[in-house]
CSV table of C-alpha atoms and ligand atoms in Angstrom, one decimal:
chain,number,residue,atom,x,y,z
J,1,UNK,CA,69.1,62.0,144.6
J,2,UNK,CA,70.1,60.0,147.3
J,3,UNK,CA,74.0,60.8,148.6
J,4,UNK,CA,73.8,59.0,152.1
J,5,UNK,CA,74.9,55.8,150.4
J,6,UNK,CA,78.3,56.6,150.2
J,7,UNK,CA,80.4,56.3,147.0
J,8,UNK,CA,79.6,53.9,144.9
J,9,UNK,CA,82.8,51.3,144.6
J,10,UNK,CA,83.7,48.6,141.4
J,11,UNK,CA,82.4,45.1,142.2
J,12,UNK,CA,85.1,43.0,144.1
J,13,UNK,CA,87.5,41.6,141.8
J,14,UNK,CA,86.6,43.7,138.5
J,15,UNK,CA,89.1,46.6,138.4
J,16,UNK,CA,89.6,49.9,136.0
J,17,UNK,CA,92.4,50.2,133.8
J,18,UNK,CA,93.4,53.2,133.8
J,19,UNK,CA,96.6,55.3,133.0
J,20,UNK,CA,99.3,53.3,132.1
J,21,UNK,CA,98.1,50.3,132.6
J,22,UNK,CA,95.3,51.3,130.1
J,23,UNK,CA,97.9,52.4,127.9
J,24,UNK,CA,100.3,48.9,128.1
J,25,UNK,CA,96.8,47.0,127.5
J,26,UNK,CA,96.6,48.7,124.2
J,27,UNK,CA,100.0,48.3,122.9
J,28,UNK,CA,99.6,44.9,123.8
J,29,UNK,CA,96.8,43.8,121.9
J,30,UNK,CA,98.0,46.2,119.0
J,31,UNK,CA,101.4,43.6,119.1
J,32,UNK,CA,99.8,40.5,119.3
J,33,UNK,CA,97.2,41.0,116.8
J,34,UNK,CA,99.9,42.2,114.5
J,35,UNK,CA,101.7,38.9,115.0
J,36,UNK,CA,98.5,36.8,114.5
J,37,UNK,CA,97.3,38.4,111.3
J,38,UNK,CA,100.8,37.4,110.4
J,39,UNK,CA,99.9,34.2,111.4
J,40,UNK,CA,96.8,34.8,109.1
J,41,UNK,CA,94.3,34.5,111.6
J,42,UNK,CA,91.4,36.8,111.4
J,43,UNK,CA,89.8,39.2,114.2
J,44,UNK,CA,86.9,37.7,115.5
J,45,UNK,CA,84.1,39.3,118.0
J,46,UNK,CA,81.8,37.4,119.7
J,47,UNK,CA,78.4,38.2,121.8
J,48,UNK,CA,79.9,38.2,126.1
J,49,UNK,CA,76.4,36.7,126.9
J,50,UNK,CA,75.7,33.3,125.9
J,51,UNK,CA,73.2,30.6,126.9
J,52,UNK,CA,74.3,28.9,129.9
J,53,UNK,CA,74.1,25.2,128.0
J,54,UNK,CA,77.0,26.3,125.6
J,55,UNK,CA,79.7,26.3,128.7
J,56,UNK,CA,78.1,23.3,130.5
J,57,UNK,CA,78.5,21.1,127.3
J,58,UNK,CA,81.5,22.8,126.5
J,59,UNK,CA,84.2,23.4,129.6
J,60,UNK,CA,82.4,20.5,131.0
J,61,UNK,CA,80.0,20.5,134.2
J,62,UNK,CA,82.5,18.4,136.7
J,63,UNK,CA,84.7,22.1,135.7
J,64,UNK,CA,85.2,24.6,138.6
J,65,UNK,CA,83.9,26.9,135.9
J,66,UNK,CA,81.1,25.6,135.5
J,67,UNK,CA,80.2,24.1,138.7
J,68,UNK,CA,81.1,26.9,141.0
J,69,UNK,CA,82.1,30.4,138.9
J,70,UNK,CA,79.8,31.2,136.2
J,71,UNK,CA,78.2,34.7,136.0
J,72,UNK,CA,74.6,33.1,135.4
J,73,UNK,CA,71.1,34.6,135.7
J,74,UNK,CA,67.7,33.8,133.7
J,75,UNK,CA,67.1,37.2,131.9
J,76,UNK,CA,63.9,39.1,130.8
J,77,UNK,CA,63.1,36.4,128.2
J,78,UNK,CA,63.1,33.4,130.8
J,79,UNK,CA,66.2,32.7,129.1
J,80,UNK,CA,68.8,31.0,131.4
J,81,UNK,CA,72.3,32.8,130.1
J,82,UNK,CA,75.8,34.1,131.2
J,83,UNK,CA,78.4,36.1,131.1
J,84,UNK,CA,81.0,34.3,129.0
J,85,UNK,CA,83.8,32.5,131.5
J,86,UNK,CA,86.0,32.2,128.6
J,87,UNK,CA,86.0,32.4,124.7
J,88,UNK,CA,86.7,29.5,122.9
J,89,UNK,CA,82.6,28.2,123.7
J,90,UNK,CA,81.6,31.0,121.9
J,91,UNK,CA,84.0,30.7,118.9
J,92,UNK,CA,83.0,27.0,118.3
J,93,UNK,CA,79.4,28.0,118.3
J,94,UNK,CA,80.3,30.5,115.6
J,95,UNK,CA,82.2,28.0,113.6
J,96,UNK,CA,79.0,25.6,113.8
J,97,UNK,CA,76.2,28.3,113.3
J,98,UNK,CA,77.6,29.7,110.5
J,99,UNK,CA,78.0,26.8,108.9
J,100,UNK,CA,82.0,26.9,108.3
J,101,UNK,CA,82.3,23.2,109.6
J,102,UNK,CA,80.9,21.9,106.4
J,103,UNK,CA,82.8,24.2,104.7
J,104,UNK,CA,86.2,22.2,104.8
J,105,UNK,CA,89.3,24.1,104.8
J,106,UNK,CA,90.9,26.0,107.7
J,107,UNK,CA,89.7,28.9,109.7
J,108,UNK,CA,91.8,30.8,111.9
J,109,UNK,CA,90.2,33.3,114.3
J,110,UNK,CA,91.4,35.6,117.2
J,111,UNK,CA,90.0,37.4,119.7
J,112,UNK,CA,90.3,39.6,122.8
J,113,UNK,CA,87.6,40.7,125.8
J,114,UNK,CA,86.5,40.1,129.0
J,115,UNK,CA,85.8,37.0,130.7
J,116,UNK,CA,84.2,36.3,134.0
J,117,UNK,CA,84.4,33.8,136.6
J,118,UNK,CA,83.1,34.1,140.1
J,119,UNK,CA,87.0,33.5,141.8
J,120,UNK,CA,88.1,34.4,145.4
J,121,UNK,CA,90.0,37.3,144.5
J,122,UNK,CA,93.7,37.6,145.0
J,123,UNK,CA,96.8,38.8,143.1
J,124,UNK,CA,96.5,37.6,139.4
J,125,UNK,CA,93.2,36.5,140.1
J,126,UNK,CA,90.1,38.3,138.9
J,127,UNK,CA,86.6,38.2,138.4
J,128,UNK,CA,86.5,40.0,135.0
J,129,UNK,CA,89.7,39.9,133.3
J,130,UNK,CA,90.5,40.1,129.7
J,131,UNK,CA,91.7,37.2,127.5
J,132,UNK,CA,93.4,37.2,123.9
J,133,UNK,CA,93.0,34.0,122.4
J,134,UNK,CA,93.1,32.5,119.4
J,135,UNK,CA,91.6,29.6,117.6
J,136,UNK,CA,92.5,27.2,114.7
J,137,UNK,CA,89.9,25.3,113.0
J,138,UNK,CA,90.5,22.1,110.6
J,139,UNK,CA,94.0,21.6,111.0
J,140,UNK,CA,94.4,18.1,112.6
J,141,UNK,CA,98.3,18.2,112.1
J,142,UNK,CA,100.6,18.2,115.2
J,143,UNK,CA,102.3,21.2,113.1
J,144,UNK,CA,99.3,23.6,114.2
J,145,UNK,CA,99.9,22.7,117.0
J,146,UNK,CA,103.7,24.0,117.5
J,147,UNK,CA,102.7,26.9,115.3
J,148,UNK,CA,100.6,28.0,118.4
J,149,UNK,CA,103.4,27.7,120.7
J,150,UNK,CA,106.2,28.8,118.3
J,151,UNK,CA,103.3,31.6,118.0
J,152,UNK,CA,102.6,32.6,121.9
J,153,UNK,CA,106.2,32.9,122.4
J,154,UNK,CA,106.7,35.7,119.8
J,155,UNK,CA,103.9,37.5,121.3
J,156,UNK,CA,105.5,37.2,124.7
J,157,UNK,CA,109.1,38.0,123.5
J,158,UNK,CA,107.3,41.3,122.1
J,159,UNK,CA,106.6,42.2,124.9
J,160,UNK,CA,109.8,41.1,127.0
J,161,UNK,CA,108.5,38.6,128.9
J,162,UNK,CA,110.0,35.5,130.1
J,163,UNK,CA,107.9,32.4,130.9
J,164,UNK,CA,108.3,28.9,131.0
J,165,UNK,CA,106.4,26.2,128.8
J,166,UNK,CA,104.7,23.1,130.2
J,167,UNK,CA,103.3,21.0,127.9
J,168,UNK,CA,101.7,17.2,128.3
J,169,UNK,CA,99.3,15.5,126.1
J,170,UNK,CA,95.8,14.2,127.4
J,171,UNK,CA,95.5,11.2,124.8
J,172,UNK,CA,92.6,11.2,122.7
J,173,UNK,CA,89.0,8.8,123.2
J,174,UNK,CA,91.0,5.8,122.4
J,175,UNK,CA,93.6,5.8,125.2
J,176,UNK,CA,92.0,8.4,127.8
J,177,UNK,CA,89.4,6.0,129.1
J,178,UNK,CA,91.4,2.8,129.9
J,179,UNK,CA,94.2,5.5,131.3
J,180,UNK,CA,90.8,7.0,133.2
J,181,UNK,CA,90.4,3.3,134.7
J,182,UNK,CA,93.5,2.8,135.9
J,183,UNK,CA,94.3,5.8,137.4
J,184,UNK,CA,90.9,5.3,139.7
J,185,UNK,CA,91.8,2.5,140.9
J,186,UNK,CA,95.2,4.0,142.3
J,187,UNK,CA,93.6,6.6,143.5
J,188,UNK,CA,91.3,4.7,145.3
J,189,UNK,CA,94.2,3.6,147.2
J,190,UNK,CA,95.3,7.1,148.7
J,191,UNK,CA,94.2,9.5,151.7
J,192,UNK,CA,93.2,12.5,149.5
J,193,UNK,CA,91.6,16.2,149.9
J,194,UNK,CA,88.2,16.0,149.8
J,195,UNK,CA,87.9,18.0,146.6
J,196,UNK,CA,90.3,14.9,145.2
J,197,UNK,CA,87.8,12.6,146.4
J,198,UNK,CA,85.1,14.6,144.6
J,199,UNK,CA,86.9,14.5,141.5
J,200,UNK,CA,87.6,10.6,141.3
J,201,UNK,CA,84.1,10.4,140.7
J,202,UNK,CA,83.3,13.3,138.2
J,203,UNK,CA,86.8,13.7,136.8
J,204,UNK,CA,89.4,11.8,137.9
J,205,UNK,CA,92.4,13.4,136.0
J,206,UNK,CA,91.9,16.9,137.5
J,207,UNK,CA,93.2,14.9,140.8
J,208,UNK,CA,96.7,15.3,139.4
J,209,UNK,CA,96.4,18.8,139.5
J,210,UNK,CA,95.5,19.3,143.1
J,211,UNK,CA,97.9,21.8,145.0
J,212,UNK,CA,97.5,20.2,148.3
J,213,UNK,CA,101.2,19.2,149.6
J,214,UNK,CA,99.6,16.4,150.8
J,215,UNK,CA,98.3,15.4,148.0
J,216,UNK,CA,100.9,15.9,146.1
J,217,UNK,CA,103.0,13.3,147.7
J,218,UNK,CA,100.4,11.0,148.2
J,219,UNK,CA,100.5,10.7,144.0
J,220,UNK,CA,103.8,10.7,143.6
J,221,UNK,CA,103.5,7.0,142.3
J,222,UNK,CA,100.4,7.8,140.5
J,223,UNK,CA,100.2,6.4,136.3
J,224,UNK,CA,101.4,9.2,134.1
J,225,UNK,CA,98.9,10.0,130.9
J,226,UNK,CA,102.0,9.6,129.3
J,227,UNK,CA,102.9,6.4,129.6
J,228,UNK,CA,99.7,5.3,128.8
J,229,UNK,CA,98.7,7.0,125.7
J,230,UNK,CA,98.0,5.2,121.9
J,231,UNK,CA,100.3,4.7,119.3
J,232,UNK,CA,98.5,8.1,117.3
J,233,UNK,CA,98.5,9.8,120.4
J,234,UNK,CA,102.7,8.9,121.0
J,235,UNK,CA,103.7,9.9,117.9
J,236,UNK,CA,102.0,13.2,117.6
J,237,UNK,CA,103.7,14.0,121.3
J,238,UNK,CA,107.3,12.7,120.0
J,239,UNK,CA,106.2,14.7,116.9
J,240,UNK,CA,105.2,17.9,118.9
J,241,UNK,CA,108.8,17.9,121.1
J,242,UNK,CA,110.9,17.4,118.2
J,243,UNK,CA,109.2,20.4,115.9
J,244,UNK,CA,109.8,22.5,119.5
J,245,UNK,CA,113.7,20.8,119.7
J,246,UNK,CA,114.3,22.0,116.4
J,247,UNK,CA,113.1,25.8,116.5
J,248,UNK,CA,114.8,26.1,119.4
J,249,UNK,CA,111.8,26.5,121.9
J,250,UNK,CA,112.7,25.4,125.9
J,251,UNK,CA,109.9,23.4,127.4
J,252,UNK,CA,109.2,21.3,130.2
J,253,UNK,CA,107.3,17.9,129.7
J,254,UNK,CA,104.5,18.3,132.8
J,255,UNK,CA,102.5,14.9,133.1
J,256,UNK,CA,100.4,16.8,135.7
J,257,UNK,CA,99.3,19.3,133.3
J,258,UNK,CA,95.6,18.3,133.0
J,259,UNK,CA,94.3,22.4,132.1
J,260,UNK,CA,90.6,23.1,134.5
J,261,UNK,CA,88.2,23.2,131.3
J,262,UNK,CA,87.2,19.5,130.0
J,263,UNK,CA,86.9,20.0,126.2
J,264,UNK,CA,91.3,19.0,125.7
J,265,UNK,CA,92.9,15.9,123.9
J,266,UNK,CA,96.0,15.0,123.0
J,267,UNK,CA,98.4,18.2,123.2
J,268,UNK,CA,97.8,20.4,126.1
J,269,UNK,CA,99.8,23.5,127.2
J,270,UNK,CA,100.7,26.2,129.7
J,271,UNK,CA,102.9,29.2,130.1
J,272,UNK,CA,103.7,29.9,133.7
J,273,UNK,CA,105.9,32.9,135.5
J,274,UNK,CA,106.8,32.2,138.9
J,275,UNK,CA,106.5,36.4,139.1
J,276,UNK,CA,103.1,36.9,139.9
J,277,UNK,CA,102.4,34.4,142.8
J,278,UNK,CA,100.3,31.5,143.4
J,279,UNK,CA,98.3,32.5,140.4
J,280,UNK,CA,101.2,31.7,137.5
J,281,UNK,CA,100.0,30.3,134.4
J,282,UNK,CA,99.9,33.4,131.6
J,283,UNK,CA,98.3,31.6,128.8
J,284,UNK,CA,97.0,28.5,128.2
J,285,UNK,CA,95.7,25.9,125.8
J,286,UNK,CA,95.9,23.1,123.7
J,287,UNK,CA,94.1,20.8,121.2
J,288,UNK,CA,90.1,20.1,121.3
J,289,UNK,CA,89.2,18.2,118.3
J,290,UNK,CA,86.1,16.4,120.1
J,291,UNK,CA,84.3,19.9,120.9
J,292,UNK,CA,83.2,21.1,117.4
J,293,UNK,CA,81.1,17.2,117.3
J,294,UNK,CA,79.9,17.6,121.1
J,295,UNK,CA,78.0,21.4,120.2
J,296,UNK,CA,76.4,19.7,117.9
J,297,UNK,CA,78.7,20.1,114.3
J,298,UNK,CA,80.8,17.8,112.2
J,299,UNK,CA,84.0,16.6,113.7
J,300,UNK,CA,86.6,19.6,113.1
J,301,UNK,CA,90.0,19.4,114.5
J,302,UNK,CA,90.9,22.3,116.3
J,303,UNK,CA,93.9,23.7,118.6
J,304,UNK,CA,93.9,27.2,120.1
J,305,UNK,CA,95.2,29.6,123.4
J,306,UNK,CA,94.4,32.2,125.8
J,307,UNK,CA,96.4,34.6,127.0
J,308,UNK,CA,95.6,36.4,130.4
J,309,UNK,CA,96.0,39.8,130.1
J,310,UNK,CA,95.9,41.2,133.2
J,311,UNK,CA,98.7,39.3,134.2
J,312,UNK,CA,100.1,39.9,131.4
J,313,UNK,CA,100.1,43.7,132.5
J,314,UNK,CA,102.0,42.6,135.8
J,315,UNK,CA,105.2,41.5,134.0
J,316,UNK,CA,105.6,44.1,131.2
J,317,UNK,CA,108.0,45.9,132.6
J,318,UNK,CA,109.3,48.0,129.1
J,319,UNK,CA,107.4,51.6,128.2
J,320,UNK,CA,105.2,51.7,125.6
J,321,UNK,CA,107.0,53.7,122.7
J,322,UNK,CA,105.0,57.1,123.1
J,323,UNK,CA,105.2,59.1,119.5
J,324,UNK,CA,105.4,62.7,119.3
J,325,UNK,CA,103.0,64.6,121.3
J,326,UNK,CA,102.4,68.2,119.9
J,327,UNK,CA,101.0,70.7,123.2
J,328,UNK,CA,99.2,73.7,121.5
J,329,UNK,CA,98.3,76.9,124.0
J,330,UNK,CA,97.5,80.7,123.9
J,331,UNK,CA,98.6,82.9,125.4
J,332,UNK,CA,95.9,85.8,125.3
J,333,UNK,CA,92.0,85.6,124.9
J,334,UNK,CA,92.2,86.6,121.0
J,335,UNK,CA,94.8,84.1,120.1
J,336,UNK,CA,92.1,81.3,121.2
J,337,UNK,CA,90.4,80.9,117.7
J,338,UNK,CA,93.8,80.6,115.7
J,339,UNK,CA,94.8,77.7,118.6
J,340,UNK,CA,91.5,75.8,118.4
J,341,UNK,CA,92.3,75.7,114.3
J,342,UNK,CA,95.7,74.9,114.9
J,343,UNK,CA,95.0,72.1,117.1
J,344,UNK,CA,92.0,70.6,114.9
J,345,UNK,CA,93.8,70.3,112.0
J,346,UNK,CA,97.4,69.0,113.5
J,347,UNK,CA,95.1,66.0,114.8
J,348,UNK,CA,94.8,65.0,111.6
J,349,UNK,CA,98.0,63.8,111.7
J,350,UNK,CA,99.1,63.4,115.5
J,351,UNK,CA,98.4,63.7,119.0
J,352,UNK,CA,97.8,67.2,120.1
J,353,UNK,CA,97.0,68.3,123.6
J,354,UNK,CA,94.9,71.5,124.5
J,355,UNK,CA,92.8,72.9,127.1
J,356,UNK,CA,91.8,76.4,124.9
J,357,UNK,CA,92.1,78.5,128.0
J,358,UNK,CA,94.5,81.8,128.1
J,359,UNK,CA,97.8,81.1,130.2
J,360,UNK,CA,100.7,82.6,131.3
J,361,UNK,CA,104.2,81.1,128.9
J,362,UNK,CA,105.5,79.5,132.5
J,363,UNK,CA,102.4,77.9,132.8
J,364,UNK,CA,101.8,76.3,129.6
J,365,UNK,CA,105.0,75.4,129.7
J,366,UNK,CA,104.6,73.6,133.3
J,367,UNK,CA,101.2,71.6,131.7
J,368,UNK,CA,103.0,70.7,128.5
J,369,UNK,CA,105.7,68.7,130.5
J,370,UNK,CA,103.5,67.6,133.6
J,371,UNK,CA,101.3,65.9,130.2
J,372,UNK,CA,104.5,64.8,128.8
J,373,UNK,CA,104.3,66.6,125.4
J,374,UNK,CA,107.6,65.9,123.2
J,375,UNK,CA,106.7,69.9,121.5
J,376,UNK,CA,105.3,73.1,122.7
J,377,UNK,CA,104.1,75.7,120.5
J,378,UNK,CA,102.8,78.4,121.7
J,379,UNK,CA,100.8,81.7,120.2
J,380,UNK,CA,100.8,85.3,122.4
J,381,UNK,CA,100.0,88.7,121.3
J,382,UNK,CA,103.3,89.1,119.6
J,383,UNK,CA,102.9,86.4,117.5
J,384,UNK,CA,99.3,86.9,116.3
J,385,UNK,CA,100.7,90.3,115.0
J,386,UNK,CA,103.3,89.0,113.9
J,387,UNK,CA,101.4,86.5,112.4
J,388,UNK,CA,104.2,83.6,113.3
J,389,UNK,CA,104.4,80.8,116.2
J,390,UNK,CA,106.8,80.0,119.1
J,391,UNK,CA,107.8,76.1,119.3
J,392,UNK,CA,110.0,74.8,121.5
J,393,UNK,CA,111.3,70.5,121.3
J,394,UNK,CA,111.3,69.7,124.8
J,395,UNK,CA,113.5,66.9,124.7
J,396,UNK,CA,116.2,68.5,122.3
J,397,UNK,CA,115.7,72.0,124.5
J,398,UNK,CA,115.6,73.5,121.1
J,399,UNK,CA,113.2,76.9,120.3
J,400,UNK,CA,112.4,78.8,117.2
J,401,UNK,CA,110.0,81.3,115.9
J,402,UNK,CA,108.4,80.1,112.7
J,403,UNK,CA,105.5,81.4,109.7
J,404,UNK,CA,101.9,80.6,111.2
J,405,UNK,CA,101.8,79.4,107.6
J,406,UNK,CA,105.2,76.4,107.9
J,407,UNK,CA,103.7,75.0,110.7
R,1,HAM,P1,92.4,29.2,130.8
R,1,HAM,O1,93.6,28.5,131.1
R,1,HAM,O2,91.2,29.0,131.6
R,1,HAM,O3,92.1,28.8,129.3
R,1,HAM,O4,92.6,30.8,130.7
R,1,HAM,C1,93.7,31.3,129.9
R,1,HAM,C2,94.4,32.4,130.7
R,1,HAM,O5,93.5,33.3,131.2
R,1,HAM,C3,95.1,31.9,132.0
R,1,HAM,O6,96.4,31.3,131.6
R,1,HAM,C4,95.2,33.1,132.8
R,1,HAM,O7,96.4,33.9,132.3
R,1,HAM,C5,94.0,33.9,132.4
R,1,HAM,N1,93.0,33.8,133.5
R,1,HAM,C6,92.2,32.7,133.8
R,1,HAM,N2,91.4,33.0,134.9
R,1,HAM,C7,91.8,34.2,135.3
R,1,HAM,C8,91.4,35.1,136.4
R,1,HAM,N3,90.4,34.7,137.3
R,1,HAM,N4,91.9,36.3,136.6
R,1,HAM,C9,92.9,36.7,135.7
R,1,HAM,N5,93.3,36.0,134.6
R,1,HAM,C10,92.8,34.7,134.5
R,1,HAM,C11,91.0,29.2,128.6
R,1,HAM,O8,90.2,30.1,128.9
R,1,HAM,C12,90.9,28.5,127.2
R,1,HAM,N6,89.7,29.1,126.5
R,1,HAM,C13,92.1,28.7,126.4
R,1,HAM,C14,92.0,28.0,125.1
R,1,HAM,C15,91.7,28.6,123.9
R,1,HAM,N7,92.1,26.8,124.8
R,1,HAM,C16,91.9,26.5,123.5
R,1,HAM,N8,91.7,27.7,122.9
């Protein structure tokens, strides 16, 4: 084996979690997928690898997904694939494979993995990261919509994390291309980024999302989707604010809000933290109820989210509820056997922690708090011929000797 290569390192921007962190991820998605079953959506895997085509007619080529970030290679087969940049692609092709869009009804679906996207890495911003989503299938009522929301914000509140909610609507094939028109021709007007420039030709609305200070001012004056949008379109969006008004959920109305993946109409939302820098949007999403018919099924309406959990991880700032945590040790060579029964049959019922080797009481002791054990119960020569246990609750500083057989 060769050892002159130094340690091998994780690829930049992919990272271990580990510890804690590995830890908070769990009770995370244990949380939120409580509150969507609730919800009644179902869990949902689907395959990380897809073929390529699914994202280009799906987030949309003129996306910096698509054009710049995707994971994408031509594998053994010839086959030109990649690794998923997000999940609802994959869900939609699920929906139309398996038939469910001539099924009628609703489908609800969530979801959590990773996701890759060739990024410059920085704070908040990975190359694989992890995403809990969800997706709602055949529901064309602005109602599903605020569900989502009303949703989102109980799975954040679980967690105790504040945010704050943007939401816009992007109009629907009716009133996006005249909207589309005019906005061109304002923008022909300005002195604007060269990425701006590139978008006025591939798509112009992502213009209004451009960080560039200059920019920004430069569209100060620019035509806001929402003044420009149908009578359907206007009064879903009334519709939308006043379902939010009335269950008492705070948002702002962002007409810049255009979200980087092309497949929205009509409602579009974001939940942003200015905690975790430049990088501040949490969770994401909206309504899509053009992409089902563009991947080839029958038109579905359809509204779903993402959550980033990574930076989710970043504001969690409450412990995990740990349960009891039961340390088992010996305390001679011939108590080992007893211990390794002890310990296989208290995991039965909770978390036990071992290491079967034969230590001194101070040390166990020492082990059982470094590992943060709530019990210690230990077994020594006297107890073995006694044919009893010494257990001690560290946190109520409490000890007893008890029967081998009450414990
Ligand atoms: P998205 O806004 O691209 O939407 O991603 C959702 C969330 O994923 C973001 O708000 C962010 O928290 C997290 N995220 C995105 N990129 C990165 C990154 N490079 N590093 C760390 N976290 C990141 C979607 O993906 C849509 N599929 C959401 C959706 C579902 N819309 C409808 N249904």
């Amino acid at each position: 084996m060769d050892n002159k290569m130094g340690n091998i390192q994780s690829l930049r921007g992919m990272k271990d979690l580990m510890d804690k962190e590995g830890e908070l991820f769990n009770y995370f998605i244990s949380k939120a997928s409580a509150i969507s079953k609730n919800y009644d959506f179902s869990y949902l895997e689907t395959p990380i690898l897809e073929e390529t085509a699914l994202f280009k007619r799906s987030v949309g080529e003129s996306s910096d997904i698509v054009g710049k970030e995707m994971y994408q290679f031509i594998d053994k087969g010839e086959n030109d694939v990649c690794l998923r940049p997000e999940g609802t692609a994959g869900v939609v092709r699920m929906f139309i494979q398996n038939k469910l869009d001539r099924a009628g009804g609703t489908r609800k679906y969530f979801y959590h993995g990773p996701m890759f996207r060739y990024e410059r890495p920085q704070k908040g911003r990975l190359r694989e990261f992890h995403q809990f989503g969800c997706e709602s299938f055949g529901e064309a009522s602005v109602y599903e919509d605020a569900n989502m929301i009303i949703m989102i914000c109980e799975i954040l509140k679980s967690v105790s994390i504040g945010y704050k909610l943007l939401i816009n609507s992007l109009g629907c094939k009716e009133c996006m291309p005249p909207y589309k028109e005019k906005l061109v021709a304002h923008l022909e007007n300005l002195h604007l980024c060269e990425d701006c420039n590139r978008r006025i030709l591939t798509n112009p609305i992502r213009v209004l999302d451009c960080k560039n200070e200059s920019c920004k001012k430069e569209l100060r004056n620019a035509p806001k989707i929402t003044d420009n949008l149908c009578s359907s379109c206007d009064t879903d969006f009334i519709k939308l604010k006043n379902i939010l008004d009335e269950n008492g959920i705070t948002y702002e109305v962002d007409t810049n809000l255009v979200r980087g993946l092309d497949y929205y109409t009509k409602t579009a939302f974001e939940f942003v933290s200015d905690e975790i820098g430049s990088q501040s949007a949490i969770a994401g999403g909206g309504r899509y109820d053009r992409l089902c018919e563009f991947l080839g099924g029958r038109p579905t309406p359809a509204v779903g989210f993402a959550i980033g959990i990574e930076r989710l991880l970043e504001l969690i700032k409450i412990e995990p509820q740990e349960d009891e945590v039961l340390y088992i040790g010996a305390m001679c060579e011939e108590a080992l056997d007893l211990v390794f029964s002890l310990v296989a049959s208290k995991r039965k019922t909770m978390k036990v922690l071992s290491d079967f080797k034969s230590r001194s009481f101070t040390k166990h002791l020492e082990n059982a708090k470094k590992q943060n054990a709530t019990v210690v119960a230990l077994v020594g020569d006297n107890e073995l011929r006694d044919r009893t246990i010494w257990i001690k609750n560290i946190q109520a500083n409490k000890e007893i000797i008890i029967p081998i057989e009450e414990f």
